Amino acid sequence: MYCLDIDSLTGILTRGGFISRAGNISPAGMAVIWFNLDNFKMFNKRFGFDRGDEILKEIAMILGSIFPSDDSNHNLLARFSDDNFVVFTEWTMAEANIESVQEYLYSLHENVTLRLRAGIYFPSESEDIRLSCDRAKLACDSIRKNHSISSCMFHDGMSRELALQQYILDTLDAALTHEYITVLYQPIVRLSTGKICGAEALARWNDPEAGIISPAKFIPTLEKYREIHKLDIYAMKRVCSDYMTRIKEGLPVIPVSVNLSRLDFELCDIIHEIELAMTLSSLPRSMMNIEITESINDEDMTVLNLGIERFRALGYEVWMDDFGSGYSSLNVLKDYSFDTIKFDMKFLHGFDVNKSEKAKYIISSNLEMARLMGMQALAEGVETPEQLEYLRSIGFDKAQGYYFGRPMKLDELFALERGIEIVNA
Ligand code: C2E
Ligand code: MG
Ligand code: MG
């Protein structure tokens, strides 16, 4: 029978199974050890995926024999992902056992050099097990390039990043309440008219203690710890209230895109939240577009597909964000329906109209594909007039980027250009 707690390849625990069981064990006197195999990707390429799978099973077997789980101990063993294994064990034996693991692995593979790196962390009383695992992983990652040692203990220097993550999680609610988090708007331009036809709402966190915290830091953290829906609901409500203020004053408005995480569909009833806010602020659905990034996992497929379809049936446009930034882009396009594709700014990185022949082929053929599927195409990250001219010449519908304007306050966006193309609310 398929069980979410057990890894089907190796028969040991999955991350989920590990986290739920470890939560019942007191961390006092325990160690978390994060193991990762060096160059596993290269190994797969050289010897094939079947041999790769064999190695993973072998590692699970070795770890299981050196950290056996029985009535006399609390040992837990899991495969978190790919070649990442985690052990929760008593700290007294941690280091000696890591050496035994290495020796065992060497003895099985005399011809191929395999190094299983280990990062060790001793959690304090009542510490969150997920944080403890992150620390063990940081220690493991820190010796990736140092081939003279194969294990390393976590130390405080590694924790700056984790401290920020913890700060973000601890202060999110206060930051929302005190409005340290706000929303700025970046113009979106229709290329056929050269006029602003929309805006993207982007969250900004200006913290009185930590200063400006970049979305590149707080978005992944909130996703990782499954708090992202709080930010997304807040940002969407903020947009509604900014728009209501303008409408009450008789000022023009244009459609705005809000960013949703695919996790919002799991963590809350995001459609209900948006519908409620839109009704309360009397905004028509044509005024709000939904952006979803392409990094969609297979597991979310049904929930997300239903969500996208419901949004579209209600009359919202759904846009695919950051198309081309990950390896799943084409499959996502195949499996989901979008109204607009936003081409990731990486397409234009280092772009030179006279030289970048390959980039031009890629951009124009993907544009053609969007056309054939009946979707509009928007180019992100436009920074120069040459890029703009090229995109216009090949028929992009919309563009966005510093060339037209950085994210700014809503009033500033409307003041940017007198001849804004106005879509009446
Ligand atoms: P995104 O949705 O792809 O947003 C575009 C990002 O590119 C923004 O970064 C914007 O400031 C930046 N950008 C725009 N034009 C240019 C350009 O010409 N050159 C360069 N180098 N950059 C440009 P930002 O605001 O830092 O946001 C980063 C990402 O964080 C966003 O990428 C989006 O995925 C996420 N994000 C931001 N706000 C929210 C939010 O409220 N909810 C969720 N779930 N994600 C958000
Ligand atoms: Mg976006
Ligand atoms: Mg984007």
Tab-separated table of C-alpha atoms and ligand atoms in Angstrom:
chain	number	residue	atom	x	y	z
A	1	MET	CA	0.000	0.000	0.000
A	2	TYR	CA	1.233	3.524	-0.803
A	3	CYS	CA	2.094	5.406	2.383
A	4	LEU	CA	3.128	9.067	2.519
A	5	ASP	CA	5.335	8.431	5.560
A	6	ILE	CA	7.453	5.746	3.897
A	7	ASP	CA	9.809	6.383	0.990
A	8	SER	CA	8.816	3.951	-1.748
A	9	LEU	CA	12.387	3.580	-3.081
A	10	THR	CA	14.267	2.844	0.132
A	11	GLY	CA	11.560	1.764	2.584
A	12	ILE	CA	12.724	4.265	5.225
A	13	LEU	CA	10.785	7.319	6.448
A	14	THR	CA	10.009	10.319	4.248
A	15	ARG	CA	10.526	13.872	5.502
A	16	GLY	CA	6.898	14.041	6.604
A	17	GLY	CA	7.098	10.741	8.471
A	18	PHE	CA	10.328	11.818	10.153
A	19	ILE	CA	9.038	15.245	11.259
A	20	SER	CA	5.863	13.837	12.784
A	21	ARG	CA	7.694	11.088	14.699
A	22	ALA	CA	10.603	13.282	15.822
A	23	GLY	CA	8.083	15.713	17.330
A	24	ASN	CA	7.307	13.055	19.980
A	25	ILE	CA	10.943	12.639	21.041
A	26	SER	CA	12.661	14.993	23.497
A	27	PRO	CA	15.682	16.509	21.693
A	28	ALA	CA	17.796	16.530	24.885
A	29	GLY	CA	20.870	14.351	24.353
A	30	MET	CA	20.038	13.787	20.693
A	31	ALA	CA	21.845	14.723	17.461
A	32	VAL	CA	20.462	15.403	14.012
A	33	ILE	CA	22.795	14.243	11.238
A	34	TRP	CA	22.236	15.330	7.652
A	35	PHE	CA	23.908	13.119	5.023
A	36	ASN	CA	24.420	14.011	1.383
A	37	LEU	CA	26.243	12.120	-1.324
A	38	ASP	CA	28.870	14.098	-3.244
A	39	ASN	CA	28.269	14.488	-6.966
A	40	PHE	CA	25.170	12.327	-7.034
A	41	LYS	CA	23.960	14.064	-10.189
A	42	MET	CA	27.220	13.209	-11.951
A	43	PHE	CA	26.958	9.634	-10.723
A	44	ASN	CA	23.475	9.337	-12.256
A	45	LYS	CA	24.707	10.763	-15.535
A	46	ARG	CA	27.694	8.454	-15.681
A	47	PHE	CA	26.149	5.205	-14.500
A	48	GLY	CA	22.430	5.727	-15.162
A	49	PHE	CA	19.432	6.172	-12.881
A	50	ASP	CA	19.132	2.468	-12.040
A	51	ARG	CA	22.607	2.432	-10.499
A	52	GLY	CA	21.755	5.735	-8.825
A	53	ASP	CA	18.680	4.144	-7.257
A	54	GLU	CA	20.792	1.172	-6.147
A	55	ILE	CA	23.208	3.479	-4.351
A	56	LEU	CA	20.365	5.266	-2.578
A	57	LYS	CA	18.947	1.927	-1.394
A	58	GLU	CA	22.405	0.891	-0.279
A	59	ILE	CA	22.874	4.074	1.748
A	60	ALA	CA	19.504	3.511	3.434
A	61	MET	CA	20.597	-0.034	4.257
A	62	ILE	CA	23.996	1.096	5.653
A	63	LEU	CA	22.438	3.869	7.757
A	64	GLY	CA	19.777	1.439	8.977
A	65	SER	CA	22.400	-1.041	10.114
A	66	ILE	CA	24.584	1.544	11.867
A	67	PHE	CA	21.683	3.492	13.402
A	68	PRO	CA	19.237	0.636	14.019
A	69	SER	CA	15.871	1.505	15.411
A	70	ASP	CA	14.788	-0.755	18.270
A	71	ASP	CA	13.261	-0.574	21.732
A	72	SER	CA	16.552	0.518	23.319
A	73	ASN	CA	16.821	3.814	21.433
A	74	HIS	CA	14.931	6.582	19.642
A	75	ASN	CA	16.835	6.390	16.347
A	76	LEU	CA	14.955	7.712	13.329
A	77	LEU	CA	16.128	7.483	9.731
A	78	ALA	CA	14.639	9.208	6.694
A	79	ARG	CA	15.291	10.172	3.079
A	80	PHE	CA	14.226	13.839	2.821
A	81	SER	CA	14.709	14.160	-0.946
A	82	ASP	CA	17.022	12.876	-3.712
A	83	ASP	CA	20.293	11.978	-1.983
A	84	ASN	CA	19.535	13.749	1.307
A	85	PHE	CA	19.260	11.432	4.298
A	86	VAL	CA	18.636	12.459	7.898
A	87	VAL	CA	19.282	10.552	11.116
A	88	PHE	CA	18.018	11.461	14.596
A	89	THR	CA	20.131	9.623	17.165
A	90	GLU	CA	21.790	9.838	20.582
A	91	TRP	CA	24.657	12.305	20.428
A	92	THR	CA	27.238	10.178	22.271
A	93	MET	CA	27.702	7.872	19.306
A	94	ALA	CA	27.108	10.343	16.487
A	95	GLU	CA	30.672	11.006	15.341
A	96	ALA	CA	31.977	7.455	15.687
A	97	ASN	CA	28.993	6.129	13.777
A	98	ILE	CA	29.486	8.602	10.945
A	99	GLU	CA	32.977	7.174	10.472
A	100	SER	CA	31.562	3.652	10.383
A	101	VAL	CA	29.105	4.726	7.683
A	102	GLN	CA	31.936	6.067	5.520
A	103	GLU	CA	33.999	2.927	5.992
A	104	TYR	CA	31.080	0.676	5.142
A	105	LEU	CA	30.406	2.658	1.961
A	106	TYR	CA	34.080	2.572	0.901
A	107	SER	CA	34.193	-1.187	1.470
A	108	LEU	CA	31.309	-1.683	-0.994
A	109	HIS	CA	32.743	0.558	-3.696
A	110	GLU	CA	36.459	0.211	-4.064
A	111	ASN	CA	36.504	1.364	-7.683
A	112	VAL	CA	34.291	4.443	-7.419
A	113	THR	CA	35.045	7.215	-4.971
A	114	LEU	CA	31.877	7.966	-3.073
A	115	ARG	CA	31.847	10.503	-0.284
A	116	LEU	CA	28.855	10.768	1.999
A	117	ARG	CA	29.145	14.170	3.682
A	118	ALA	CA	27.594	14.625	7.109
A	119	GLY	CA	26.461	17.721	9.015
A	120	ILE	CA	25.783	17.372	12.729
A	121	TYR	CA	23.575	19.464	14.971
A	122	PHE	CA	22.774	19.052	18.675
A	123	PRO	CA	19.320	20.543	19.249
A	124	SER	CA	18.484	22.344	22.453
A	125	GLU	CA	15.497	21.477	24.610
A	126	SER	CA	12.136	22.190	22.881
A	127	GLU	CA	13.757	23.297	19.622
A	128	ASP	CA	11.667	22.873	16.449
A	129	ILE	CA	12.878	19.722	14.695
A	130	ARG	CA	12.594	21.383	11.252
A	131	LEU	CA	15.014	24.107	12.338
A	132	SER	CA	17.369	21.482	13.752
A	133	CYS	CA	17.357	19.690	10.398
A	134	ASP	CA	18.052	22.975	8.576
A	135	ARG	CA	21.064	23.531	10.824
A	136	ALA	CA	22.424	20.053	10.223
A	137	LYS	CA	21.974	20.664	6.485
A	138	LEU	CA	23.837	23.992	6.671
A	139	ALA	CA	26.732	22.209	8.365
A	140	CYS	CA	26.667	19.522	5.668
A	141	ASP	CA	26.567	22.096	2.848
A	142	SER	CA	29.463	24.033	4.394
A	143	ILE	CA	31.966	21.273	3.550
A	144	ARG	CA	30.746	20.632	0.010
A	145	LYS	CA	33.984	22.017	-1.408
A	146	ASN	CA	36.304	20.873	1.366
A	147	HIS	CA	37.327	17.352	0.432
A	148	SER	CA	39.736	16.890	3.323
A	149	ILE	CA	36.925	16.302	5.835
A	150	SER	CA	33.666	14.444	5.555
A	151	SER	CA	31.731	15.639	8.569
A	152	CYS	CA	31.180	18.960	10.280
A	153	MET	CA	29.409	20.277	13.355
A	154	PHE	CA	27.020	23.220	13.050
A	155	HIS	CA	28.341	26.512	14.481
A	156	ASP	CA	26.776	29.944	14.972
A	157	GLY	CA	28.420	31.563	11.942
A	158	MET	CA	26.176	29.362	9.827
A	159	SER	CA	23.076	30.567	11.524
A	160	ARG	CA	22.767	34.149	10.274
A	161	GLU	CA	20.523	33.023	7.483
A	162	LEU	CA	18.493	30.855	9.810
A	163	ALA	CA	18.248	33.690	12.331
A	164	LEU	CA	16.674	35.857	9.628
A	165	GLN	CA	14.261	33.057	8.754
A	166	GLN	CA	13.296	32.764	12.408
A	167	TYR	CA	12.891	36.557	12.658
A	168	ILE	CA	10.626	36.557	9.612
A	169	LEU	CA	8.441	33.829	11.104
A	170	ASP	CA	8.361	35.380	14.580
A	171	THR	CA	7.508	38.897	13.437
A	172	LEU	CA	5.262	38.267	10.412
A	173	ASP	CA	1.998	38.870	12.279
A	174	ALA	CA	3.278	42.091	13.866
A	175	ALA	CA	4.700	43.271	10.538
A	176	LEU	CA	1.273	42.824	8.952
A	177	THR	CA	-0.556	44.485	11.831
A	178	HIS	CA	1.801	47.477	11.984
A	179	GLU	CA	2.003	47.740	8.197
A	180	TYR	CA	5.761	47.274	8.031
A	181	ILE	CA	4.751	45.216	5.011
A	182	THR	CA	3.234	47.281	2.229
A	183	VAL	CA	2.486	46.874	-1.460
A	184	LEU	CA	4.081	48.705	-4.368
A	185	TYR	CA	2.899	48.678	-7.966
A	186	GLN	CA	4.977	48.164	-11.086
A	187	PRO	CA	3.523	49.372	-14.409
A	188	ILE	CA	2.667	46.934	-17.189
A	189	VAL	CA	2.671	48.436	-20.667
A	190	ARG	CA	0.685	47.396	-23.748
A	191	LEU	CA	3.193	47.431	-26.580
A	192	SER	CA	0.746	48.259	-29.373
A	193	THR	CA	-0.217	51.561	-27.690
A	194	GLY	CA	2.862	52.168	-25.542
A	195	LYS	CA	0.538	52.968	-22.646
A	196	ILE	CA	0.195	51.555	-19.165
A	197	CYS	CA	-2.537	48.920	-19.157
A	198	GLY	CA	-2.010	47.318	-15.764
A	199	ALA	CA	0.134	47.005	-12.670
A	200	GLU	CA	1.675	44.229	-10.641
A	201	ALA	CA	1.329	44.409	-6.856
A	202	LEU	CA	4.613	43.504	-5.129
A	203	ALA	CA	5.079	43.121	-1.381
A	204	ARG	CA	7.695	45.215	0.448
A	205	TRP	CA	8.891	44.674	4.027
A	206	ASN	CA	10.542	47.639	5.725
A	207	ASP	CA	11.181	46.511	9.268
A	208	PRO	CA	12.019	48.945	12.113
A	209	GLU	CA	14.594	46.486	13.530
A	210	ALA	CA	15.887	44.439	10.610
A	211	GLY	CA	15.623	47.166	7.932
A	212	ILE	CA	14.505	46.263	4.436
A	213	ILE	CA	13.945	42.531	4.069
A	214	SER	CA	14.020	41.452	0.442
A	215	PRO	CA	11.142	39.418	-1.050
A	216	ALA	CA	13.860	36.989	-2.164
A	217	LYS	CA	14.317	36.217	1.559
A	218	PHE	CA	10.823	36.413	3.038
A	219	ILE	CA	8.819	34.764	0.236
A	220	PRO	CA	10.784	31.461	0.219
A	221	THR	CA	10.837	31.417	4.042
A	222	LEU	CA	7.078	31.932	4.288
A	223	GLU	CA	6.562	29.236	1.668
A	224	LYS	CA	8.870	26.819	3.425
A	225	TYR	CA	7.102	27.260	6.760
A	226	ARG	CA	3.669	27.379	5.133
A	227	GLU	CA	2.758	30.894	6.221
A	228	ILE	CA	2.691	32.448	2.761
A	229	HIS	CA	-1.122	32.655	2.590
A	230	LYS	CA	-1.096	35.247	5.400
A	231	LEU	CA	1.052	37.549	3.274
A	232	ASP	CA	-0.890	36.909	0.090
A	233	ILE	CA	-4.284	37.584	1.667
A	234	TYR	CA	-2.909	40.730	3.282
A	235	ALA	CA	-1.369	42.004	0.005
A	236	MET	CA	-4.587	41.314	-1.892
A	237	LYS	CA	-6.687	43.167	0.734
A	238	ARG	CA	-4.241	46.030	0.652
A	239	VAL	CA	-4.669	46.276	-3.125
A	240	CYS	CA	-8.471	46.309	-2.701
A	241	SER	CA	-8.294	49.122	-0.160
A	242	ASP	CA	-5.854	51.190	-2.294
A	243	TYR	CA	-8.224	50.757	-5.229
A	244	MET	CA	-11.318	51.602	-3.205
A	245	THR	CA	-9.717	54.867	-2.091
A	246	ARG	CA	-9.059	55.857	-5.698
A	247	ILE	CA	-12.521	54.860	-6.877
A	248	LYS	CA	-14.191	56.808	-4.036
A	249	GLU	CA	-12.213	59.865	-5.118
A	250	GLY	CA	-13.433	59.384	-8.680
A	251	LEU	CA	-9.940	58.580	-9.931
A	252	PRO	CA	-9.218	56.100	-12.739
A	253	VAL	CA	-8.004	52.551	-12.050
A	254	ILE	CA	-6.369	49.846	-14.162
A	255	PRO	CA	-6.288	46.034	-13.732
A	256	VAL	CA	-3.838	44.856	-11.100
A	257	SER	CA	-2.090	41.486	-10.824
A	258	VAL	CA	-1.551	39.904	-7.438
A	259	ASN	CA	0.976	37.127	-6.833
A	260	LEU	CA	-0.328	33.931	-5.324
A	261	SER	CA	1.725	31.019	-4.140
A	262	ARG	CA	0.559	27.585	-5.282
A	263	LEU	CA	0.492	26.755	-1.537
A	264	ASP	CA	-2.338	29.266	-0.987
A	265	PHE	CA	-4.662	26.741	-2.594
A	266	GLU	CA	-3.766	24.228	0.133
A	267	LEU	CA	-3.369	26.511	3.124
A	268	CYS	CA	-6.620	28.458	2.878
A	269	ASP	CA	-9.666	28.948	0.689
A	270	ILE	CA	-7.933	31.609	-1.359
A	271	ILE	CA	-10.766	31.977	-3.853
A	272	HIS	CA	-13.249	32.672	-1.056
A	273	GLU	CA	-10.831	35.204	0.497
A	274	ILE	CA	-10.419	37.068	-2.774
A	275	GLU	CA	-14.119	36.984	-3.621
A	276	LEU	CA	-14.972	38.358	-0.191
A	277	ALA	CA	-12.493	41.219	-0.441
A	278	MET	CA	-13.588	42.064	-3.970
A	279	THR	CA	-17.261	42.130	-2.963
A	280	LEU	CA	-16.580	44.286	0.093
A	281	SER	CA	-14.669	46.786	-2.010
A	282	SER	CA	-17.096	46.580	-4.983
A	283	LEU	CA	-14.281	45.862	-7.406
A	284	PRO	CA	-15.213	44.023	-10.610
A	285	ARG	CA	-13.316	40.786	-11.180
A	286	SER	CA	-11.886	42.141	-14.428
A	287	MET	CA	-9.830	44.511	-12.250
A	288	MET	CA	-7.789	41.737	-10.611
A	289	ASN	CA	-5.552	39.212	-12.319
A	290	ILE	CA	-4.003	36.248	-10.558
A	291	GLU	CA	-0.300	35.462	-11.058
A	292	ILE	CA	0.948	32.004	-10.212
A	293	THR	CA	4.571	30.965	-10.648
A	294	GLU	CA	5.463	28.029	-12.786
A	295	SER	CA	7.147	26.030	-10.008
A	296	ILE	CA	4.198	23.742	-9.593
A	297	ASN	CA	4.726	20.223	-8.269
A	298	ASP	CA	2.923	17.192	-9.558
A	299	GLU	CA	1.324	16.664	-6.155
A	300	ASP	CA	-0.531	20.003	-6.225
A	301	MET	CA	-1.880	19.380	-9.672
A	302	THR	CA	-5.515	18.547	-8.962
A	303	VAL	CA	-6.085	21.187	-6.288
A	304	LEU	CA	-4.305	23.852	-8.298
A	305	ASN	CA	-5.979	22.979	-11.579
A	306	LEU	CA	-9.394	23.176	-9.953
A	307	GLY	CA	-8.415	26.492	-8.383
A	308	ILE	CA	-7.249	27.973	-11.671
A	309	GLU	CA	-10.380	26.806	-13.451
A	310	ARG	CA	-12.617	28.236	-10.726
A	311	PHE	CA	-10.872	31.596	-10.888
A	312	ARG	CA	-11.269	31.677	-14.655
A	313	ALA	CA	-14.907	30.586	-14.547
A	314	LEU	CA	-15.603	33.427	-12.105
A	315	GLY	CA	-14.137	35.919	-14.574
A	316	TYR	CA	-10.576	36.469	-13.282
A	317	GLU	CA	-7.635	36.210	-15.626
A	318	VAL	CA	-4.942	33.787	-14.470
A	319	TRP	CA	-1.370	34.512	-15.539
A	320	MET	CA	1.581	32.158	-15.454
A	321	ASP	CA	4.493	33.956	-13.777
A	322	ASP	CA	8.219	33.443	-14.468
A	323	PHE	CA	7.731	31.168	-17.479
A	324	GLY	CA	11.099	29.686	-18.436
A	325	SER	CA	12.763	30.052	-15.039
A	326	GLY	CA	12.419	26.378	-14.081
A	327	TYR	CA	12.603	23.081	-15.820
A	328	SER	CA	8.903	22.282	-15.654
A	329	SER	CA	7.634	25.251	-17.686
A	330	LEU	CA	6.485	23.384	-20.743
A	331	ASN	CA	4.684	20.683	-18.799
A	332	VAL	CA	2.932	23.318	-16.729
A	333	LEU	CA	1.747	25.001	-19.924
A	334	LYS	CA	0.503	21.659	-21.185
A	335	ASP	CA	-1.466	20.816	-18.057
A	336	TYR	CA	-2.949	24.159	-16.971
A	337	SER	CA	-4.892	26.954	-18.671
A	338	PHE	CA	-3.599	30.498	-18.466
A	339	ASP	CA	-4.701	33.770	-20.040
A	340	THR	CA	-1.247	35.365	-20.168
A	341	ILE	CA	2.273	33.967	-19.966
A	342	LYS	CA	4.875	36.155	-18.298
A	343	PHE	CA	8.250	35.398	-19.842
A	344	ASP	CA	10.885	35.356	-17.104
A	345	MET	CA	13.443	38.142	-17.156
A	346	LYS	CA	16.229	35.591	-17.631
A	347	PHE	CA	15.236	35.484	-21.314
A	348	LEU	CA	16.456	39.082	-21.629
A	349	HIS	CA	19.518	38.743	-19.407
A	350	GLY	CA	22.538	40.021	-21.354
A	351	PHE	CA	20.328	40.351	-24.436
A	352	ASP	CA	21.883	42.208	-27.386
A	353	VAL	CA	19.648	42.636	-30.436
A	354	ASN	CA	22.594	42.394	-32.828
A	355	LYS	CA	24.313	39.417	-31.222
A	356	SER	CA	21.928	37.226	-29.253
A	357	GLU	CA	20.763	35.066	-32.158
A	358	LYS	CA	20.038	31.995	-30.029
A	359	ALA	CA	18.095	34.027	-27.470
A	360	LYS	CA	16.037	35.498	-30.304
A	361	TYR	CA	15.143	32.028	-31.626
A	362	ILE	CA	14.118	30.906	-28.153
A	363	ILE	CA	12.059	34.016	-27.411
A	364	SER	CA	10.293	34.110	-30.773
A	365	SER	CA	9.494	30.400	-30.884
A	366	ASN	CA	8.081	30.474	-27.345
A	367	LEU	CA	6.045	33.522	-28.313
A	368	GLU	CA	4.686	31.612	-31.298
A	369	MET	CA	3.776	28.757	-28.980
A	370	ALA	CA	1.863	31.135	-26.672
A	371	ARG	CA	0.011	32.479	-29.711
A	372	LEU	CA	-0.950	29.000	-30.907
A	373	MET	CA	-2.347	28.223	-27.474
A	374	GLY	CA	-4.391	31.419	-27.496
A	375	MET	CA	-2.507	33.139	-24.691
A	376	GLN	CA	-1.192	36.675	-24.434
A	377	ALA	CA	2.542	37.128	-23.913
A	378	LEU	CA	4.198	39.538	-21.496
A	379	ALA	CA	7.955	40.075	-21.252
A	380	GLU	CA	9.387	40.733	-17.781
A	381	GLY	CA	12.600	42.598	-16.999
A	382	VAL	CA	12.686	45.075	-19.908
A	383	GLU	CA	15.494	47.497	-19.149
A	384	THR	CA	16.565	49.066	-22.464
A	385	PRO	CA	14.854	50.704	-25.470
A	386	GLU	CA	16.522	48.120	-27.759
A	387	GLN	CA	14.921	45.245	-25.851
A	388	LEU	CA	11.569	47.015	-26.009
A	389	GLU	CA	11.854	47.607	-29.743
A	390	TYR	CA	12.746	43.983	-30.403
A	391	LEU	CA	9.827	42.674	-28.306
A	392	ARG	CA	7.449	45.034	-30.061
A	393	SER	CA	8.749	43.997	-33.477
A	394	ILE	CA	8.097	40.302	-32.875
A	395	GLY	CA	4.630	40.917	-31.469
A	396	PHE	CA	4.692	40.704	-27.666
A	397	ASP	CA	1.419	42.012	-26.217
A	398	LYS	CA	2.703	43.475	-22.957
A	399	ALA	CA	5.950	44.266	-21.169
A	400	GLN	CA	7.148	45.172	-17.701
A	401	GLY	CA	10.498	46.270	-16.358
A	402	TYR	CA	12.657	49.054	-14.969
A	403	TYR	CA	12.632	50.740	-18.382
A	404	PHE	CA	8.982	51.684	-17.779
A	405	GLY	CA	9.216	52.035	-14.034
A	406	ARG	CA	10.253	50.340	-10.815
A	407	PRO	CA	7.655	49.237	-8.285
A	408	MET	CA	6.132	52.452	-6.815
A	409	LYS	CA	3.154	53.826	-4.904
A	410	LEU	CA	-0.140	53.618	-6.742
A	411	ASP	CA	-0.514	57.413	-7.040
A	412	GLU	CA	2.987	57.687	-8.480
A	413	LEU	CA	2.140	55.094	-11.090
A	414	PHE	CA	-0.834	57.103	-12.270
A	415	ALA	CA	1.202	60.296	-12.252
A	416	LEU	CA	3.886	58.580	-14.357
A	417	GLU	CA	2.130	59.118	-17.606
A	418	ARG	CA	-0.712	61.426	-18.436
A	419	GLY	CA	-2.018	59.325	-21.276
A	420	ILE	CA	-2.641	56.159	-19.292
A	421	GLU	CA	-4.888	53.700	-21.077
A	422	ILE	CA	-7.824	53.623	-18.695
A	423	VAL	CA	-10.011	50.605	-18.165
A	424	ASN	CA	-13.126	51.774	-16.350
A	425	ALA	CA	-14.073	50.006	-13.163
B	1	C2E	P1	7.795	38.405	-9.820
B	1	C2E	O1	6.342	38.223	-9.553
B	1	C2E	O2	8.349	37.781	-11.050
B	1	C2E	O3	7.993	39.972	-9.813
B	1	C2E	C1	8.920	40.630	-10.601
B	1	C2E	C2	10.179	40.931	-9.831
B	1	C2E	O4	11.150	41.454	-10.736
B	1	C2E	C3	10.017	42.023	-8.773
B	1	C2E	O5	10.956	41.742	-7.761
B	1	C2E	C4	10.424	43.281	-9.531
B	1	C2E	O6	10.844	44.317	-8.693
B	1	C2E	C5	11.577	42.740	-10.350
B	1	C2E	N1	11.776	43.493	-11.590
B	1	C2E	C6	10.838	44.103	-12.339
B	1	C2E	N2	11.380	44.662	-13.432
B	1	C2E	C7	12.716	44.399	-13.391
B	1	C2E	C8	13.800	44.721	-14.271
B	1	C2E	O7	13.666	45.382	-15.305
B	1	C2E	N3	15.032	44.247	-13.918
B	1	C2E	C9	15.212	43.528	-12.771
B	1	C2E	N4	16.464	43.111	-12.490
B	1	C2E	N5	14.209	43.209	-11.920
B	1	C2E	C10	12.955	43.653	-12.237
B	1	C2E	P2	10.535	41.674	-6.252
B	1	C2E	O8	9.541	42.723	-5.933
B	1	C2E	O9	11.810	41.629	-5.492
B	1	C2E	O10	9.769	40.316	-6.129
B	1	C2E	C11	10.424	39.098	-6.288
B	1	C2E	C12	9.416	37.979	-6.334
B	1	C2E	O11	8.779	37.834	-5.057
B	1	C2E	C13	8.264	38.237	-7.304
B	1	C2E	O12	8.662	37.911	-8.581
B	1	C2E	C14	7.196	37.320	-6.751
B	1	C2E	O13	7.394	35.997	-7.219
B	1	C2E	C15	7.477	37.348	-5.266
B	1	C2E	N6	6.505	38.227	-4.622
B	1	C2E	C16	6.527	39.576	-4.448
B	1	C2E	N7	5.413	39.985	-3.776
B	1	C2E	C17	4.681	38.863	-3.506
B	1	C2E	C18	3.435	38.595	-2.831
B	1	C2E	O14	2.726	39.484	-2.331
B	1	C2E	N8	3.041	37.275	-2.748
B	1	C2E	C19	3.771	36.252	-3.300
B	1	C2E	N9	3.317	35.014	-3.176
B	1	C2E	N10	4.922	36.467	-3.939
B	1	C2E	C20	5.376	37.753	-4.049
B	2	MG	MG	4.677	38.162	-10.421
B	3	MG	MG	7.717	37.196	-12.624
